[in-house]
PDB file of C-alpha atoms in Angstrom:
ATOM      1  CA  ASP Z  16     113.765  83.109 124.592  1.00 69.00           C
ATOM      2  CA  VAL Z  17     110.766  84.727 122.980  1.00 69.00           C
ATOM      3  CA  LYS Z  18     110.797  83.761 119.211  1.00 90.00           C
ATOM      4  CA  VAL Z  19     108.510  85.356 116.232  1.00 96.00           C
ATOM      5  CA  THR Z  20     109.179  83.097 113.576  1.00 96.00           C
ATOM      6  CA  GLN Z  21     108.169  84.678 110.193  1.00 96.00           C
ATOM      7  CA  SER Z  22     108.453  81.119 107.803  1.00 89.00           C
ATOM      8  CA  SER Z  23     108.690  82.741 104.073  1.00 90.00           C
ATOM      9  CA  ARG Z  24     112.065  85.587 103.993  1.00 93.00           C
ATOM     10  CA  TYR Z  25     112.132  86.270 100.284  1.00 96.00           C
ATOM     11  CA  LEU Z  26     109.437  86.017  98.290  1.00 96.00           C
ATOM     12  CA  VAL Z  27     108.312  86.884  94.783  1.00 97.00           C
ATOM     13  CA  LYS Z  28     105.129  87.434  93.098  1.00 97.00           C
ATOM     14  CA  ARG Z  29     103.188  88.618  90.441  1.00 97.00           C
ATOM     15  CA  THR Z  30     101.280  91.043  90.109  1.00 98.00           C
ATOM     16  CA  GLY Z  31      96.930  90.767  91.282  1.00 97.00           C
ATOM     17  CA  GLU Z  32      98.513  87.416  92.454  1.00 97.00           C
ATOM     18  CA  LYS Z  33      97.265  86.853  96.306  1.00 97.00           C
ATOM     19  CA  VAL Z  34     100.191  86.837  98.496  1.00 97.00           C
ATOM     20  CA  PHE Z  35      99.288  84.851 102.477  1.00 97.00           C
ATOM     21  CA  LEU Z  36     102.032  86.010 104.798  1.00 97.00           C
ATOM     22  CA  GLU Z  37     102.954  83.548 107.752  1.00 97.00           C
ATOM     23  CA  CYS Z  38     103.960  84.754 111.793  1.00 97.00           C
ATOM     24  CA  VAL Z  39     103.939  82.502 114.304  1.00 97.00           C
ATOM     25  CA  GLN Z  40     104.730  83.139 118.338  1.00 96.00           C
ATOM     26  CA  ASP Z  41     105.975  81.058 121.341  1.00 94.00           C
ATOM     27  CA  MET Z  42     104.794  83.057 124.010  1.00 92.00           C
ATOM     28  CA  ASP Z  43     101.859  82.436 124.625  1.00 92.00           C
ATOM     29  CA  HIS Z  44     101.312  86.675 123.421  1.00 93.00           C
ATOM     30  CA  GLU Z  45      97.554  88.090 123.220  1.00 92.00           C
ATOM     31  CA  ASN Z  46      99.001  90.642 120.715  1.00 93.00           C
ATOM     32  CA  MET Z  47     100.393  90.399 117.098  1.00 96.00           C
ATOM     33  CA  PHE Z  48     101.393  93.543 115.097  1.00 96.00           C
ATOM     34  CA  TRP Z  49     102.126  93.563 110.794  1.00 97.00           C
ATOM     35  CA  TYR Z  50     104.554  96.246 110.336  1.00 97.00           C
ATOM     36  CA  ARG Z  51     105.698  97.563 107.118  1.00 97.00           C
ATOM     37  CA  GLN Z  52     109.680  98.704 107.084  1.00 97.00           C
ATOM     38  CA  ASP Z  53     110.218 100.908 103.901  1.00 95.00           C
ATOM     39  CA  PRO Z  54     113.166 103.372 103.312  1.00 90.00           C
ATOM     40  CA  GLY Z  55     113.243 106.799 104.325  1.00 89.00           C
ATOM     41  CA  LEU Z  56     109.288 105.892 106.428  1.00 91.00           C
ATOM     42  CA  GLY Z  57     110.416 103.658 109.083  1.00 92.00           C
ATOM     43  CA  LEU Z  58     107.948 100.923 110.087  1.00 95.00           C
ATOM     44  CA  ARG Z  59     103.873 101.210 109.804  1.00 95.00           C
ATOM     45  CA  LEU Z  60     101.387  99.768 111.116  1.00 94.00           C
ATOM     46  CA  ILE Z  61      98.862  97.682 109.098  1.00 97.00           C
ATOM     47  CA  TYR Z  62      96.805  95.561 111.063  1.00 96.00           C
ATOM     48  CA  PHE Z  63      97.759  94.494 114.171  1.00 94.00           C
ATOM     49  CA  SER Z  64      95.307  92.096 117.022  1.00 95.00           C
ATOM     50  CA  TYR Z  65      94.508  92.085 120.497  1.00 92.00           C
ATOM     51  CA  ASP Z  66      92.789  88.342 120.388  1.00 91.00           C
ATOM     52  CA  VAL Z  67      92.091  85.644 119.100  1.00 91.00           C
ATOM     53  CA  LYS Z  68      89.534  86.767 115.722  1.00 86.00           C
ATOM     54  CA  MET Z  69      90.175  89.884 116.904  1.00 90.00           C
ATOM     55  CA  LYS Z  70      91.225  92.666 114.396  1.00 93.00           C
ATOM     56  CA  GLU Z  71      91.897  96.248 113.816  1.00 93.00           C
ATOM     57  CA  LYS Z  72      93.218  98.651 111.379  1.00 94.00           C
ATOM     58  CA  GLY Z  73      96.978 100.273 111.510  1.00 92.00           C
ATOM     59  CA  ASP Z  74      97.834 103.173 109.717  1.00 91.00           C
ATOM     60  CA  ILE Z  75      98.188 101.531 106.137  1.00 95.00           C
ATOM     61  CA  PRO Z  76      95.650  98.970 106.368  1.00 97.00           C
ATOM     62  CA  GLU Z  77      94.741  99.206 102.018  1.00 96.00           C
ATOM     63  CA  GLY Z  78      95.021  96.826  99.830  1.00 96.00           C
ATOM     64  CA  TYR Z  79      95.529  93.787 103.613  1.00 98.00           C
ATOM     65  CA  SER Z  80      93.471  91.322 105.043  1.00 97.00           C
ATOM     66  CA  VAL Z  81      94.192  89.734 108.201  1.00 97.00           C
ATOM     67  CA  SER Z  82      93.949  86.292 109.248  1.00 96.00           C
ATOM     68  CA  ARG Z  83      94.072  85.696 113.512  1.00 96.00           C
ATOM     69  CA  GLU Z  84      92.536  81.633 113.783  1.00 94.00           C
ATOM     70  CA  LYS Z  85      94.716  80.868 116.769  1.00 95.00           C
ATOM     71  CA  LYS Z  86      96.316  82.592 119.244  1.00 95.00           C
ATOM     72  CA  GLU Z  87     100.183  81.594 117.611  1.00 96.00           C
ATOM     73  CA  ARG Z  88      99.361  82.703 114.727  1.00 97.00           C
ATOM     74  CA  PHE Z  89      98.526  86.215 112.744  1.00 97.00           C
ATOM     75  CA  SER Z  90      99.231  85.810 108.832  1.00 97.00           C
ATOM     76  CA  LEU Z  91      98.671  88.961 106.564  1.00 98.00           C
ATOM     77  CA  ILE Z  92      97.031  88.493 103.325  1.00 98.00           C
ATOM     78  CA  LEU Z  93      97.216  90.192 100.361  1.00 97.00           C
ATOM     79  CA  GLU Z  94      94.045  89.969  98.458  1.00 94.00           C
ATOM     80  CA  SER Z  95      95.724  91.426  95.102  1.00 97.00           C
ATOM     81  CA  ALA Z  96      99.071  91.901  94.737  1.00 97.00           C
ATOM     82  CA  SER Z  97     100.613  95.303  93.214  1.00 97.00           C
ATOM     83  CA  THR Z  98     103.507  96.558  92.720  1.00 97.00           C
ATOM     84  CA  ASN Z  99     103.723  99.316  95.602  1.00 97.00           C
ATOM     85  CA  GLN Z 100     103.325  96.438  97.955  1.00 98.00           C
ATOM     86  CA  THR Z 101     107.151  95.557  97.222  1.00 98.00           C
ATOM     87  CA  SER Z 102     108.524  96.035 100.540  1.00 97.00           C
ATOM     88  CA  MET Z 103     109.983  94.312 104.030  1.00 97.00           C
ATOM     89  CA  TYR Z 104     107.064  92.946 105.871  1.00 98.00           C
ATOM     90  CA  LEU Z 105     107.524  92.453 109.856  1.00 98.00           C
ATOM     91  CA  CYS Z 106     105.485  90.237 112.169  1.00 98.00           C
ATOM     92  CA  ALA Z 107     105.509  91.102 116.428  1.00 96.00           C
ATOM     93  CA  SER Z 108     103.836  90.496 119.209  1.00 95.00           C
ATOM     94  CA  SER Z 109     104.012  91.694 122.400  1.00 92.00           C
ATOM     95  CA  PHE Z 110     101.654  90.456 126.206  1.00 89.00           C
ATOM     96  CA  GLY Z 111      98.930  92.361 126.953  1.00 82.00           C
ATOM     97  CA  THR Z 112      97.360  96.398 127.330  1.00 78.00           C
ATOM     98  CA  ALA Z 113      99.357  98.205 129.069  1.00 75.00           C
ATOM     99  CA  SER Z 114     102.013 100.929 127.160  1.00 74.00           C
ATOM    100  CA  GLY Z 115     105.401  99.492 128.070  1.00 80.00           C
ATOM    101  CA  ASN Z 116     105.136  95.931 127.217  1.00 84.00           C
ATOM    102  CA  THR Z 117     108.116  95.408 124.972  1.00 89.00           C
ATOM    103  CA  ILE Z 118     107.132  94.337 121.269  1.00 92.00           C
ATOM    104  CA  TYR Z 119     108.788  91.474 120.024  1.00 94.00           C
ATOM    105  CA  PHE Z 120     109.982  91.185 116.061  1.00 96.00           C
ATOM    106  CA  GLY Z 121     110.332  88.499 113.354  1.00 96.00           C
ATOM    107  CA  GLU Z 122     112.754  89.006 111.378  1.00 96.00           C
ATOM    108  CA  GLY Z 123     110.831  89.684 107.809  1.00 96.00           C
ATOM    109  CA  SER Z 124     109.944  88.592 104.620  1.00 97.00           C
ATOM    110  CA  TRP Z 125     111.469  90.533 102.293  1.00 97.00           C
ATOM    111  CA  LEU Z 126     108.325  90.896  99.737  1.00 97.00           C
ATOM    112  CA  THR Z 127     108.848  91.741  95.942  1.00 98.00           C
ATOM    113  CA  VAL Z 128     106.305  92.152  93.485  1.00 98.00           C
ATOM    114  CA  VAL Z 129     106.642  92.497  89.608  1.00 97.00           C
TER     115      VAL Z 129
ATOM    116  CA  GLN M  29     100.818 112.282 108.913  1.00 51.00           C
ATOM    117  CA  GLN M  30     104.267 111.869 110.957  1.00 59.00           C
ATOM    118  CA  GLN M  31     103.654 112.227 114.511  1.00 88.00           C
ATOM    119  CA  VAL M  32     107.400 111.145 115.169  1.00 94.00           C
ATOM    120  CA  LYS M  33     110.188 112.953 113.523  1.00 96.00           C
ATOM    121  CA  GLN M  34     113.459 111.437 113.784  1.00 97.00           C
ATOM    122  CA  SER M  35     117.593 113.479 112.924  1.00 96.00           C
ATOM    123  CA  PRO M  36     119.555 112.533 111.034  1.00 97.00           C
ATOM    124  CA  GLN M  37     118.428 109.745 108.200  1.00 96.00           C
ATOM    125  CA  SER M  38     122.735 108.089 108.841  1.00 97.00           C
ATOM    126  CA  LEU M  39     125.425 108.989 110.261  1.00 97.00           C
ATOM    127  CA  ILE M  40     128.785 108.297 110.359  1.00 98.00           C
ATOM    128  CA  VAL M  41     130.523 107.884 113.377  1.00 98.00           C
ATOM    129  CA  GLN M  42     134.280 106.994 113.959  1.00 97.00           C
ATOM    130  CA  LYS M  43     135.632 104.032 116.577  1.00 97.00           C
ATOM    131  CA  GLY M  44     135.190 105.957 120.471  1.00 97.00           C
ATOM    132  CA  GLY M  45     132.733 109.014 119.653  1.00 97.00           C
ATOM    133  CA  ILE M  46     130.227 109.460 120.675  1.00 98.00           C
ATOM    134  CA  SER M  47     125.982 108.662 118.654  1.00 98.00           C
ATOM    135  CA  ILE M  48     123.075 111.199 119.290  1.00 98.00           C
ATOM    136  CA  ILE M  49     120.459 110.369 117.602  1.00 98.00           C
ATOM    137  CA  ASN M  50     117.237 112.823 118.008  1.00 98.00           C
ATOM    138  CA  CYS M  51     113.568 112.033 117.746  1.00 98.00           C
ATOM    139  CA  ALA M  52     110.499 114.695 118.426  1.00 97.00           C
ATOM    140  CA  TYR M  53     107.102 114.099 118.612  1.00 96.00           C
ATOM    141  CA  GLU M  54     103.098 115.655 118.892  1.00 93.00           C
ATOM    142  CA  ASN M  55     101.520 113.766 120.831  1.00 90.00           C
ATOM    143  CA  THR M  56     101.105 114.716 124.546  1.00 90.00           C
ATOM    144  CA  ALA M  57      99.419 112.019 125.753  1.00 89.00           C
ATOM    145  CA  PHE M  58     102.533 109.018 124.322  1.00 91.00           C
ATOM    146  CA  ASP M  59     103.873 107.399 128.151  1.00 90.00           C
ATOM    147  CA  TYR M  60     106.477 104.983 126.572  1.00 92.00           C
ATOM    148  CA  PHE M  61     109.205 105.626 124.794  1.00 95.00           C
ATOM    149  CA  PRO M  62     112.039 102.593 122.760  1.00 95.00           C
ATOM    150  CA  TRP M  63     114.620 102.305 121.140  1.00 98.00           C
ATOM    151  CA  TYR M  64     115.536  99.659 119.005  1.00 97.00           C
ATOM    152  CA  GLN M  65     117.884  98.987 117.136  1.00 98.00           C
ATOM    153  CA  GLN M  66     117.974  96.531 113.639  1.00 97.00           C
ATOM    154  CA  PHE M  67     121.503  94.372 112.046  1.00 97.00           C
ATOM    155  CA  PRO M  68     121.183  93.707 108.465  1.00 93.00           C
ATOM    156  CA  GLY M  69     118.686  90.637 107.635  1.00 91.00           C
ATOM    157  CA  LYS M  70     118.047  91.222 110.937  1.00 93.00           C
ATOM    158  CA  GLY M  71     114.298  91.858 112.697  1.00 95.00           C
ATOM    159  CA  PRO M  72     114.643  95.561 114.928  1.00 97.00           C
ATOM    160  CA  ALA M  73     114.753  95.015 118.902  1.00 96.00           C
ATOM    161  CA  LEU M  74     113.918  96.222 121.891  1.00 96.00           C
ATOM    162  CA  LEU M  75     117.252  98.630 123.436  1.00 97.00           C
ATOM    163  CA  ILE M  76     115.996 101.347 125.692  1.00 96.00           C
ATOM    164  CA  ALA M  77     113.150 102.525 127.037  1.00 95.00           C
ATOM    165  CA  ILE M  78     112.310 105.423 128.746  1.00 95.00           C
ATOM    166  CA  ARG M  79     108.747 106.944 130.397  1.00 92.00           C
ATOM    167  CA  PRO M  80     108.411 110.652 130.616  1.00 89.00           C
ATOM    168  CA  ASP M  81     107.925 111.022 134.623  1.00 91.00           C
ATOM    169  CA  VAL M  82     112.209 110.218 134.037  1.00 93.00           C
ATOM    170  CA  SER M  83     114.518 112.992 131.976  1.00 94.00           C
ATOM    171  CA  GLU M  84     118.055 110.524 131.642  1.00 96.00           C
ATOM    172  CA  LYS M  85     117.535 106.449 131.535  1.00 96.00           C
ATOM    173  CA  LYS M  86     121.476 105.220 130.518  1.00 97.00           C
ATOM    174  CA  GLU M  87     122.062 101.057 130.438  1.00 96.00           C
ATOM    175  CA  GLY M  88     125.814 100.508 129.638  1.00 96.00           C
ATOM    176  CA  ARG M  89     127.066 103.144 126.853  1.00 97.00           C
ATOM    177  CA  PHE M  90     123.312 104.159 125.686  1.00 98.00           C
ATOM    178  CA  THR M  91     121.454 106.845 127.137  1.00 97.00           C
ATOM    179  CA  ILE M  92     118.170 108.052 127.017  1.00 97.00           C
ATOM    180  CA  SER M  93     118.050 111.963 127.387  1.00 96.00           C
ATOM    181  CA  PHE M  94     113.946 113.313 127.334  1.00 96.00           C
ATOM    182  CA  ASN M  95     112.811 116.690 127.443  1.00 95.00           C
ATOM    183  CA  LYS M  96     108.951 116.693 127.929  1.00 94.00           C
ATOM    184  CA  SER M  97     108.766 120.264 127.535  1.00 94.00           C
ATOM    185  CA  ALA M  98     110.426 120.623 123.505  1.00 95.00           C
ATOM    186  CA  LYS M  99     108.834 117.484 123.219  1.00 95.00           C
ATOM    187  CA  GLN M 100     111.779 115.420 122.386  1.00 97.00           C
ATOM    188  CA  PHE M 101     114.102 113.198 123.032  1.00 97.00           C
ATOM    189  CA  SER M 102     116.836 111.410 122.017  1.00 98.00           C
ATOM    190  CA  LEU M 103     119.784 108.503 122.168  1.00 98.00           C
ATOM    191  CA  HIS M 104     123.149 109.092 122.739  1.00 98.00           C
ATOM    192  CA  ILE M 105     126.095 105.954 122.416  1.00 98.00           C
ATOM    193  CA  MET M 106     128.936 107.320 124.250  1.00 98.00           C
ATOM    194  CA  ASP M 107     132.622 105.631 123.101  1.00 98.00           C
ATOM    195  CA  SER M 108     130.471 103.598 120.034  1.00 98.00           C
ATOM    196  CA  GLN M 109     132.023 100.548 118.983  1.00 97.00           C
ATOM    197  CA  PRO M 110     131.807  99.051 115.192  1.00 97.00           C
ATOM    198  CA  GLY M 111     129.441  96.906 116.063  1.00 97.00           C
ATOM    199  CA  ASP M 112     127.076 100.057 116.669  1.00 98.00           C
ATOM    200  CA  SER M 113     126.541  99.464 113.234  1.00 98.00           C
ATOM    201  CA  ALA M 114     122.702  99.069 112.452  1.00 98.00           C
ATOM    202  CA  THR M 115     119.129 101.392 112.103  1.00 97.00           C
ATOM    203  CA  TYR M 116     117.682 102.467 114.890  1.00 98.00           C
ATOM    204  CA  PHE M 117     114.664 103.707 115.103  1.00 97.00           C
ATOM    205  CA  CYS M 118     112.422 105.539 117.510  1.00 97.00           C
ATOM    206  CA  ALA M 119     108.863 104.996 118.367  1.00 96.00           C
ATOM    207  CA  ALA M 120     106.678 106.585 120.790  1.00 94.00           C
ATOM    208  CA  SER M 121     102.500 104.941 122.472  1.00 89.00           C
ATOM    209  CA  THR M 122     100.105 105.026 124.590  1.00 79.00           C
ATOM    210  CA  GLY M 123      98.372 102.388 126.271  1.00 69.00           C
ATOM    211  CA  GLY M 124      95.665 100.607 123.888  1.00 69.00           C
ATOM    212  CA  TYR M 125      97.737  97.904 123.241  1.00 71.00           C
ATOM    213  CA  ASN M 126     101.226  99.279 123.083  1.00 75.00           C
ATOM    214  CA  LYS M 127     100.580 100.567 119.485  1.00 84.00           C
ATOM    215  CA  LEU M 128     104.758 101.510 118.523  1.00 90.00           C
ATOM    216  CA  ILE M 129     104.431 104.502 116.159  1.00 92.00           C
ATOM    217  CA  PHE M 130     107.954 104.466 115.316  1.00 94.00           C
ATOM    218  CA  GLY M 131     110.505 107.051 113.766  1.00 95.00           C
ATOM    219  CA  ALA M 132     111.702 107.205 109.986  1.00 95.00           C
ATOM    220  CA  GLY M 133     114.874 105.593 110.980  1.00 96.00           C
ATOM    221  CA  THR M 134     118.668 106.173 111.718  1.00 97.00           C
ATOM    222  CA  ARG M 135     121.336 104.110 109.672  1.00 97.00           C
ATOM    223  CA  LEU M 136     124.648 104.347 112.266  1.00 98.00           C
ATOM    224  CA  ALA M 137     128.307 103.645 111.124  1.00 98.00           C
ATOM    225  CA  VAL M 138     130.971 103.384 113.383  1.00 97.00           C
ATOM    226  CA  HIS M 139     134.450 103.540 111.507  1.00 96.00           C
ATOM    227  CA  PRO M 140     137.212 102.076 112.972  1.00 91.00           C
TER     228      PRO M 140
END
């Protein structure tokens, strides 16, 4: 089974803190994604990476950065957390470049910024 | 700007009934339309998907109906069960590493 693991399930951080969300996948997938899930807004793409050290902005990249130093690991970084970044963050991975390859999600990281 | 519009936001169905969730899109370049199912505390998981060259796809109690001319697609859950209670997301993508654009989600509750 494909496994996408988000190591931190629940975090509470203070405004202005630097926050790291880590994600690891075990299927040798080229592509990895970070989505943010908010009620009434669905899932919105923050960043994605199609190879090691390669990244592209998604629809809502402001306030976030990412790092992919190894193929299996994709980190989301909040440089200076703000209360409007309180949300559920979902990491995902997929194989290849074609439309239609299944995207597999982790179980999510609930972040509260106070 | 929301490229995939999903309705309703929430849905209550009696056990054994039919659940219907609708989505509409604008970008005619979309070529893959999956539905994801998410249980509380879990990440979304692929439920069923369709390409625009077919009008219907059925897997067990789940059916996608696709209307290319209207740019709409819908999920039908036949004989709905309490275990189907979850949030459902429609999505669409067009090439380019399969970046998915998601609808806002529908919270389905199936009452016994």
